XYZ file of N, CA and C in Angstrom:
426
model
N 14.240 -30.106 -1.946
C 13.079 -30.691 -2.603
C 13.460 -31.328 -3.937
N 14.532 -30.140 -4.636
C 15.104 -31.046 -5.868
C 15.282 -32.595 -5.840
N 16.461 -32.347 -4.565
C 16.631 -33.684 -4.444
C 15.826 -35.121 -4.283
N 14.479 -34.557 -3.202
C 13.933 -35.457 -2.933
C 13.179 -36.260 -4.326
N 13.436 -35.494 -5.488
C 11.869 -35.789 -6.783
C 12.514 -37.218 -7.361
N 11.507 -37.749 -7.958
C 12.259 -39.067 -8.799
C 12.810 -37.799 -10.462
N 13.596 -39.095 -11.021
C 14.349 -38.348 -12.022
C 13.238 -38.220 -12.839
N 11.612 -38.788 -12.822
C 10.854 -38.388 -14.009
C 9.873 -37.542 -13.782
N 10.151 -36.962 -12.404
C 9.140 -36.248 -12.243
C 10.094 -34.751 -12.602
N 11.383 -34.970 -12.025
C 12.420 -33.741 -12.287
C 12.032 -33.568 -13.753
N 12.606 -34.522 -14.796
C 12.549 -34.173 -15.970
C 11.199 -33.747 -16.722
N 10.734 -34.425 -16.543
C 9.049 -33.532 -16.548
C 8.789 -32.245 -16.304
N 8.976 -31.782 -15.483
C 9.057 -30.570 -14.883
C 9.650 -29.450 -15.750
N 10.907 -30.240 -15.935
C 11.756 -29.476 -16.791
C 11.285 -28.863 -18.351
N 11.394 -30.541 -18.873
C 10.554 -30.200 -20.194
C 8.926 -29.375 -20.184
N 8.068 -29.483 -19.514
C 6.959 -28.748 -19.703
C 7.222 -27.194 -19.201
N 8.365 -27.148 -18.430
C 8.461 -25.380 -18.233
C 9.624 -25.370 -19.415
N 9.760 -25.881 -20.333
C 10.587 -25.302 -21.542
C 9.310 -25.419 -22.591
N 8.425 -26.137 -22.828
C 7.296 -26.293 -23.529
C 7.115 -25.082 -23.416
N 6.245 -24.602 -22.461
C 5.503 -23.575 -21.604
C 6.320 -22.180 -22.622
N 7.429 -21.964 -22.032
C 8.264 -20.890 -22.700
C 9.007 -20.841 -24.033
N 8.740 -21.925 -24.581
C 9.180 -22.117 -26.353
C 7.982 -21.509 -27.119
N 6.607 -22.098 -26.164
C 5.203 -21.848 -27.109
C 5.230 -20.367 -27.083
N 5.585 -19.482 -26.455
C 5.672 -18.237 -26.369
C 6.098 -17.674 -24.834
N 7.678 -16.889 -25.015
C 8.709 -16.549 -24.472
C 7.964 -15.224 -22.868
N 8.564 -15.633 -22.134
C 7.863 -14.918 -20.817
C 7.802 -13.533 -20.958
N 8.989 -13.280 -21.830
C 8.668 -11.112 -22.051
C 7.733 -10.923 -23.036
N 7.308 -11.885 -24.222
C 6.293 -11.540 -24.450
C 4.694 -11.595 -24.411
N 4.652 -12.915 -23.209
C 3.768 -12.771 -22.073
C 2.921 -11.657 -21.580
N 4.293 -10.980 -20.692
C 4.459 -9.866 -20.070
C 3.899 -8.782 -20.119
N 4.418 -8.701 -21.973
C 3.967 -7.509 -22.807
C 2.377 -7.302 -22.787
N 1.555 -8.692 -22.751
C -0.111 -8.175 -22.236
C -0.228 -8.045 -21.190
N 0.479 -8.034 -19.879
C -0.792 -7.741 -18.795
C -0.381 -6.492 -18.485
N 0.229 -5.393 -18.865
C 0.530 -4.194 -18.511
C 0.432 -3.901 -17.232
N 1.259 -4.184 -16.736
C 0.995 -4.233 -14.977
C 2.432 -3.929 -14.337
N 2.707 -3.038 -13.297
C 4.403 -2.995 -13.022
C 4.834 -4.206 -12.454
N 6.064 -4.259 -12.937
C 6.912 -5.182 -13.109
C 8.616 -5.150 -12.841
N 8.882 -6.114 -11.500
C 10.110 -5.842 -11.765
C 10.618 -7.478 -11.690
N 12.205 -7.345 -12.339
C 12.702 -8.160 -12.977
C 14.078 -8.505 -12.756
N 14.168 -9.226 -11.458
C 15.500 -9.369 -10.902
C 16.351 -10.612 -11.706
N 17.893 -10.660 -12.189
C 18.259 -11.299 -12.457
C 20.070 -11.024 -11.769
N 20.591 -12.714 -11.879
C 21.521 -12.947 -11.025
C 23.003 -12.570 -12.272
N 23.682 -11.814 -12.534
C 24.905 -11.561 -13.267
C 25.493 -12.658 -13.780
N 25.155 -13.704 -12.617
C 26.484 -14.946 -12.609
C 25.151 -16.541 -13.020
N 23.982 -15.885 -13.462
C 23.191 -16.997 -14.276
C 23.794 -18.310 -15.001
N 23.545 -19.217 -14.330
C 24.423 -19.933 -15.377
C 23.473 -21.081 -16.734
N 21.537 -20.465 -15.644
C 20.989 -21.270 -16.346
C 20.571 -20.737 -17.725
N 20.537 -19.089 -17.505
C 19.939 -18.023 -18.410
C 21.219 -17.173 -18.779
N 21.276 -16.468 -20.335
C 21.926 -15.505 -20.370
C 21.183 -14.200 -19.603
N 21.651 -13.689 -18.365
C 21.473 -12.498 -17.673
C 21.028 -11.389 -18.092
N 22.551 -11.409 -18.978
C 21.982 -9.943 -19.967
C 21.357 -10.042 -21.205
N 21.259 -10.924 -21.543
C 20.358 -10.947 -23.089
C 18.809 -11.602 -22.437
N 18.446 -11.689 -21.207
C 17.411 -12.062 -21.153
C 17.181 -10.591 -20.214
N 17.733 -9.946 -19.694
C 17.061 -8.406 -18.988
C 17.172 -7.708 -20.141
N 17.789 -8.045 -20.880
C 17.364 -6.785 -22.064
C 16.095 -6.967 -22.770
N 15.409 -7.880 -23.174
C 13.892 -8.603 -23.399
C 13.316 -7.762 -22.337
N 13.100 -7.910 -21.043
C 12.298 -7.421 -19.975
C 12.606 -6.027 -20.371
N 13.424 -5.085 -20.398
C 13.912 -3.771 -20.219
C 13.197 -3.126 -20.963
N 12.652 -3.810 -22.489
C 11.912 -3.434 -23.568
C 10.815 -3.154 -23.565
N 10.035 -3.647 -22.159
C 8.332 -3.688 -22.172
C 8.090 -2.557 -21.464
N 7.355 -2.077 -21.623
C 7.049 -0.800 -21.448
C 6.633 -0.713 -19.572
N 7.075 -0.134 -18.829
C 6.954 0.005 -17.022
C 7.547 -1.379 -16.715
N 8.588 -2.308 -16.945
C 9.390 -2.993 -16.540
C 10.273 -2.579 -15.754
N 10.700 -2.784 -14.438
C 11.947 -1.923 -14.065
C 13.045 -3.544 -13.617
N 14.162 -3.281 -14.359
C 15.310 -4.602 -14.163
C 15.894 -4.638 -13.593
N 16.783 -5.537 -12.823
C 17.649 -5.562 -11.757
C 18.652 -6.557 -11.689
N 20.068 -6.303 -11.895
C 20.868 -7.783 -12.358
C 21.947 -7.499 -11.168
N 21.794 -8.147 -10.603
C 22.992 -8.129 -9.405
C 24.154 -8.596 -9.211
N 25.536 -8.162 -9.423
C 26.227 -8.460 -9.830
C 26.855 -9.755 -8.799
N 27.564 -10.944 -8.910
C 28.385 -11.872 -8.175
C 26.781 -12.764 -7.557
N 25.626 -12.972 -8.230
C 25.144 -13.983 -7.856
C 24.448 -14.493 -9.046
N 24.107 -15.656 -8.870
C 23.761 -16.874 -10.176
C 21.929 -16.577 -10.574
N 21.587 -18.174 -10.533
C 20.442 -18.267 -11.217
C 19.555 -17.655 -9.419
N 19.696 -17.937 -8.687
C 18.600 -17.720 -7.374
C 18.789 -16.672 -6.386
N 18.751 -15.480 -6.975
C 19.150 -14.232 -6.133
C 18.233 -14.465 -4.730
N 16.947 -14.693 -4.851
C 16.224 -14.825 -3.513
C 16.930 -15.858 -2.795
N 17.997 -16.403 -2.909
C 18.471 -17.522 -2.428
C 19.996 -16.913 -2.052
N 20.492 -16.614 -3.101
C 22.268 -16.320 -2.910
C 22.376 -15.004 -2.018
N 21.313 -13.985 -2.454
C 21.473 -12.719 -2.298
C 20.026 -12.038 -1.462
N 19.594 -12.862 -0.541
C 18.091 -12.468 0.035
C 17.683 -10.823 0.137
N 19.214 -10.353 1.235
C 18.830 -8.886 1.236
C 18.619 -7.917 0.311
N 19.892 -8.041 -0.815
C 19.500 -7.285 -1.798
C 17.973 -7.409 -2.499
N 17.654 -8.895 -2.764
C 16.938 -9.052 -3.297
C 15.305 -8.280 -2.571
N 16.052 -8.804 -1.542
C 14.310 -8.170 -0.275
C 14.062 -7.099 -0.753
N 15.631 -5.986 -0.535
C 15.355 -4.323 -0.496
C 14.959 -3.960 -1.760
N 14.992 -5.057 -2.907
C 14.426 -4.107 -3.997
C 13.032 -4.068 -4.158
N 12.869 -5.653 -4.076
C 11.424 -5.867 -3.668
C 10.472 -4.915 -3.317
N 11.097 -4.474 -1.835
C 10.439 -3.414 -0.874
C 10.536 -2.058 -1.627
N 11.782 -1.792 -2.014
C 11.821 -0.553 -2.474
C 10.543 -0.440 -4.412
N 10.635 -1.300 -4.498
C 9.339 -1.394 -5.491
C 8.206 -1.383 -5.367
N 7.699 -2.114 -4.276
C 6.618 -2.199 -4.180
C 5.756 -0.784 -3.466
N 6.904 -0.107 -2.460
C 6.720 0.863 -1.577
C 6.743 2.189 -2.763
N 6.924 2.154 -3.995
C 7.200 2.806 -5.022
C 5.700 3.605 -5.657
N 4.742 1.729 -5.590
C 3.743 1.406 -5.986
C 2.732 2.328 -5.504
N 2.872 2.156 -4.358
C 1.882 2.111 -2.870
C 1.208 3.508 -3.423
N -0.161 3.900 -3.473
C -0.537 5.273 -3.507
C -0.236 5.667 -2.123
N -0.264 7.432 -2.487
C 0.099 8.450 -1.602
C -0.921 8.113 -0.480
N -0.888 8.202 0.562
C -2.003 8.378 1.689
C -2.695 9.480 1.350
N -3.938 8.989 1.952
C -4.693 10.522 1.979
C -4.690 11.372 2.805
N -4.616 12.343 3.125
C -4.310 13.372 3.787
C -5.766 13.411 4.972
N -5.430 13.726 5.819
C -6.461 13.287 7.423
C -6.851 14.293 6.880
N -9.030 14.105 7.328
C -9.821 14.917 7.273
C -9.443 16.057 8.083
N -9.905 17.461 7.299
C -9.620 18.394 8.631
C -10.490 18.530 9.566
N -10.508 18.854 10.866
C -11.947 18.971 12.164
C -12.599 19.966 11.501
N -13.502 19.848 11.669
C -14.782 20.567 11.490
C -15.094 22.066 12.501
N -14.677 23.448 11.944
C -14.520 24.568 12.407
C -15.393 24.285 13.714
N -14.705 25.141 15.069
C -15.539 25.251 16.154
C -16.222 25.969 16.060
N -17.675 25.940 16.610
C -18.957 27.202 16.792
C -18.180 28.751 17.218
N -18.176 29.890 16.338
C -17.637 30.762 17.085
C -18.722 31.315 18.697
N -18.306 31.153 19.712
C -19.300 31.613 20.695
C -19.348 32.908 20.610
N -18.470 33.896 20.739
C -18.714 35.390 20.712
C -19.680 35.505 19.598
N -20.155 35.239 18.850
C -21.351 35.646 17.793
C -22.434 36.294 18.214
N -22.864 35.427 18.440
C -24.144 35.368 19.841
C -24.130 35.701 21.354
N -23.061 36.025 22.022
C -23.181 36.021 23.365
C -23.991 36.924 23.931
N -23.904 38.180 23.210
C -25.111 39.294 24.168
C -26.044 38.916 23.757
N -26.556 38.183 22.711
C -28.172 37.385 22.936
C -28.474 36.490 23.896
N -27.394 35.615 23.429
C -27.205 34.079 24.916
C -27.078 34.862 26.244
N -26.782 35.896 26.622
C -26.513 36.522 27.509
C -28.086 36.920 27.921
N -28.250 37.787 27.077
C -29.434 37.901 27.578
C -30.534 36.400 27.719
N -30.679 35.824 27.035
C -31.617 35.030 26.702
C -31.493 34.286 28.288
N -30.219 33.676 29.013
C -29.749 33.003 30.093
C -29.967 33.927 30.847
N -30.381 35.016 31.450
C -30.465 36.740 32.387
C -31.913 36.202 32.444
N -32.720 36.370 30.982
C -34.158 36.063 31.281
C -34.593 34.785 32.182
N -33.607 33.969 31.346
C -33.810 32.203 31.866
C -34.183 32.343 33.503
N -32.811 33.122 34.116
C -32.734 32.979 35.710
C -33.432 33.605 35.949
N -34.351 35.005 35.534
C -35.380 35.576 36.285
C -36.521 34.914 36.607
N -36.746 34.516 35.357
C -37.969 33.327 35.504
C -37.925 32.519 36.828
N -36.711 31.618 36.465
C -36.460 30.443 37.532
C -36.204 31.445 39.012
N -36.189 32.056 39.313
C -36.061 33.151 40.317
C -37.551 33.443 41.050
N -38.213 34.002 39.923
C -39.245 34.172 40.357
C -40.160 33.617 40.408
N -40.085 32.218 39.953
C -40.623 30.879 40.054
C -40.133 30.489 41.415
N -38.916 30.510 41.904
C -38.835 30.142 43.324
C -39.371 31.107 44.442
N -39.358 32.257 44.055
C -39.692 33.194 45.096
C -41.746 33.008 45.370
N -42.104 32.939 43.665
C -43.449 32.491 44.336
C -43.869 30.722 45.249
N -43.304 29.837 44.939
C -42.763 28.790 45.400
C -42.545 29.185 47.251
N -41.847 29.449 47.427
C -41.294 30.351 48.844
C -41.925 30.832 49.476
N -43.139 31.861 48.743
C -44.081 32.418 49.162
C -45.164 31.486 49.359
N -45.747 31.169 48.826
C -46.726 30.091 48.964
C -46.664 28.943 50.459
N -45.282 28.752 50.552
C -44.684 27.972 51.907
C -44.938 28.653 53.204
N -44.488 29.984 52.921
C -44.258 30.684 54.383
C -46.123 30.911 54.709
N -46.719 30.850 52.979
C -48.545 31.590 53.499
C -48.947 32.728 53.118
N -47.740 33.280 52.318
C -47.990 34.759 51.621
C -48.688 34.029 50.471
């Protein structure tokens, strides 16, 4: 894409993201949104000093830094995996704990009640018993 830009749109670009960060420097940006933060940089930078610019980040309070050694200015570029796994390993850092699965809801103890239910179902069938037997009777003419 570099390639494709005219040279005034490149340079443009350039100068307003040095504007941007002269008017006031990205770590101390940073320093207001209190938010975690991590901060990968390439050892072999050739656009940034590496280490004098992770030491700025290192300073803000829940910053966590990351300078990888044998790659330049575009770790997501030179160095994807490393760069992925920290990513992941940060963000997965973040993540709140799961909540722990509701527990089921105690079963009815049945033995509580059974010699009532017992009885109560004894009565049930006499009834229905002797509801059929008069039923029965009534048929045959008794």
């Amino acid at each position: 894409d570099v390639k494709a830009m005219t040279y005034p749109a490149f340079n443009g670009s350039y100068t307003a993201s040095a504007d941007f960060t002269d008017a006031v420097p990205l770590d101390q940006r940073l320093q207001k949104i209190a938010v975690p933060l991590l901060v990968i940089f390439g050892e072999e930078d050739q656009i940034f000093s590496a280490r004098e610019s992770i030491s700025a980040f290192a300073a803000i309070p829940g910053v966590e830094t990351l300078l990888i050694p044998g790659v330049g200015h575009s770790p997501q570029v030179e160095a994807p995996e490393k760069t992925a796994a920290a990513i992941r390993r940060f963000a997965t850092s973040l993540a709140p704990e799961p909540e722990p699965a509701p527990k089921p809801a105690p079963k009815p103890n049945l033995n509580q009640n059974s010699k009532q239910d017992k009885q109560k179902a004894g009565q049930k069938q006499k009834k229905q018993g002797a509801k059929k037997n008069q039923s029965a009777g009534k048929q045959n003419g008794q």
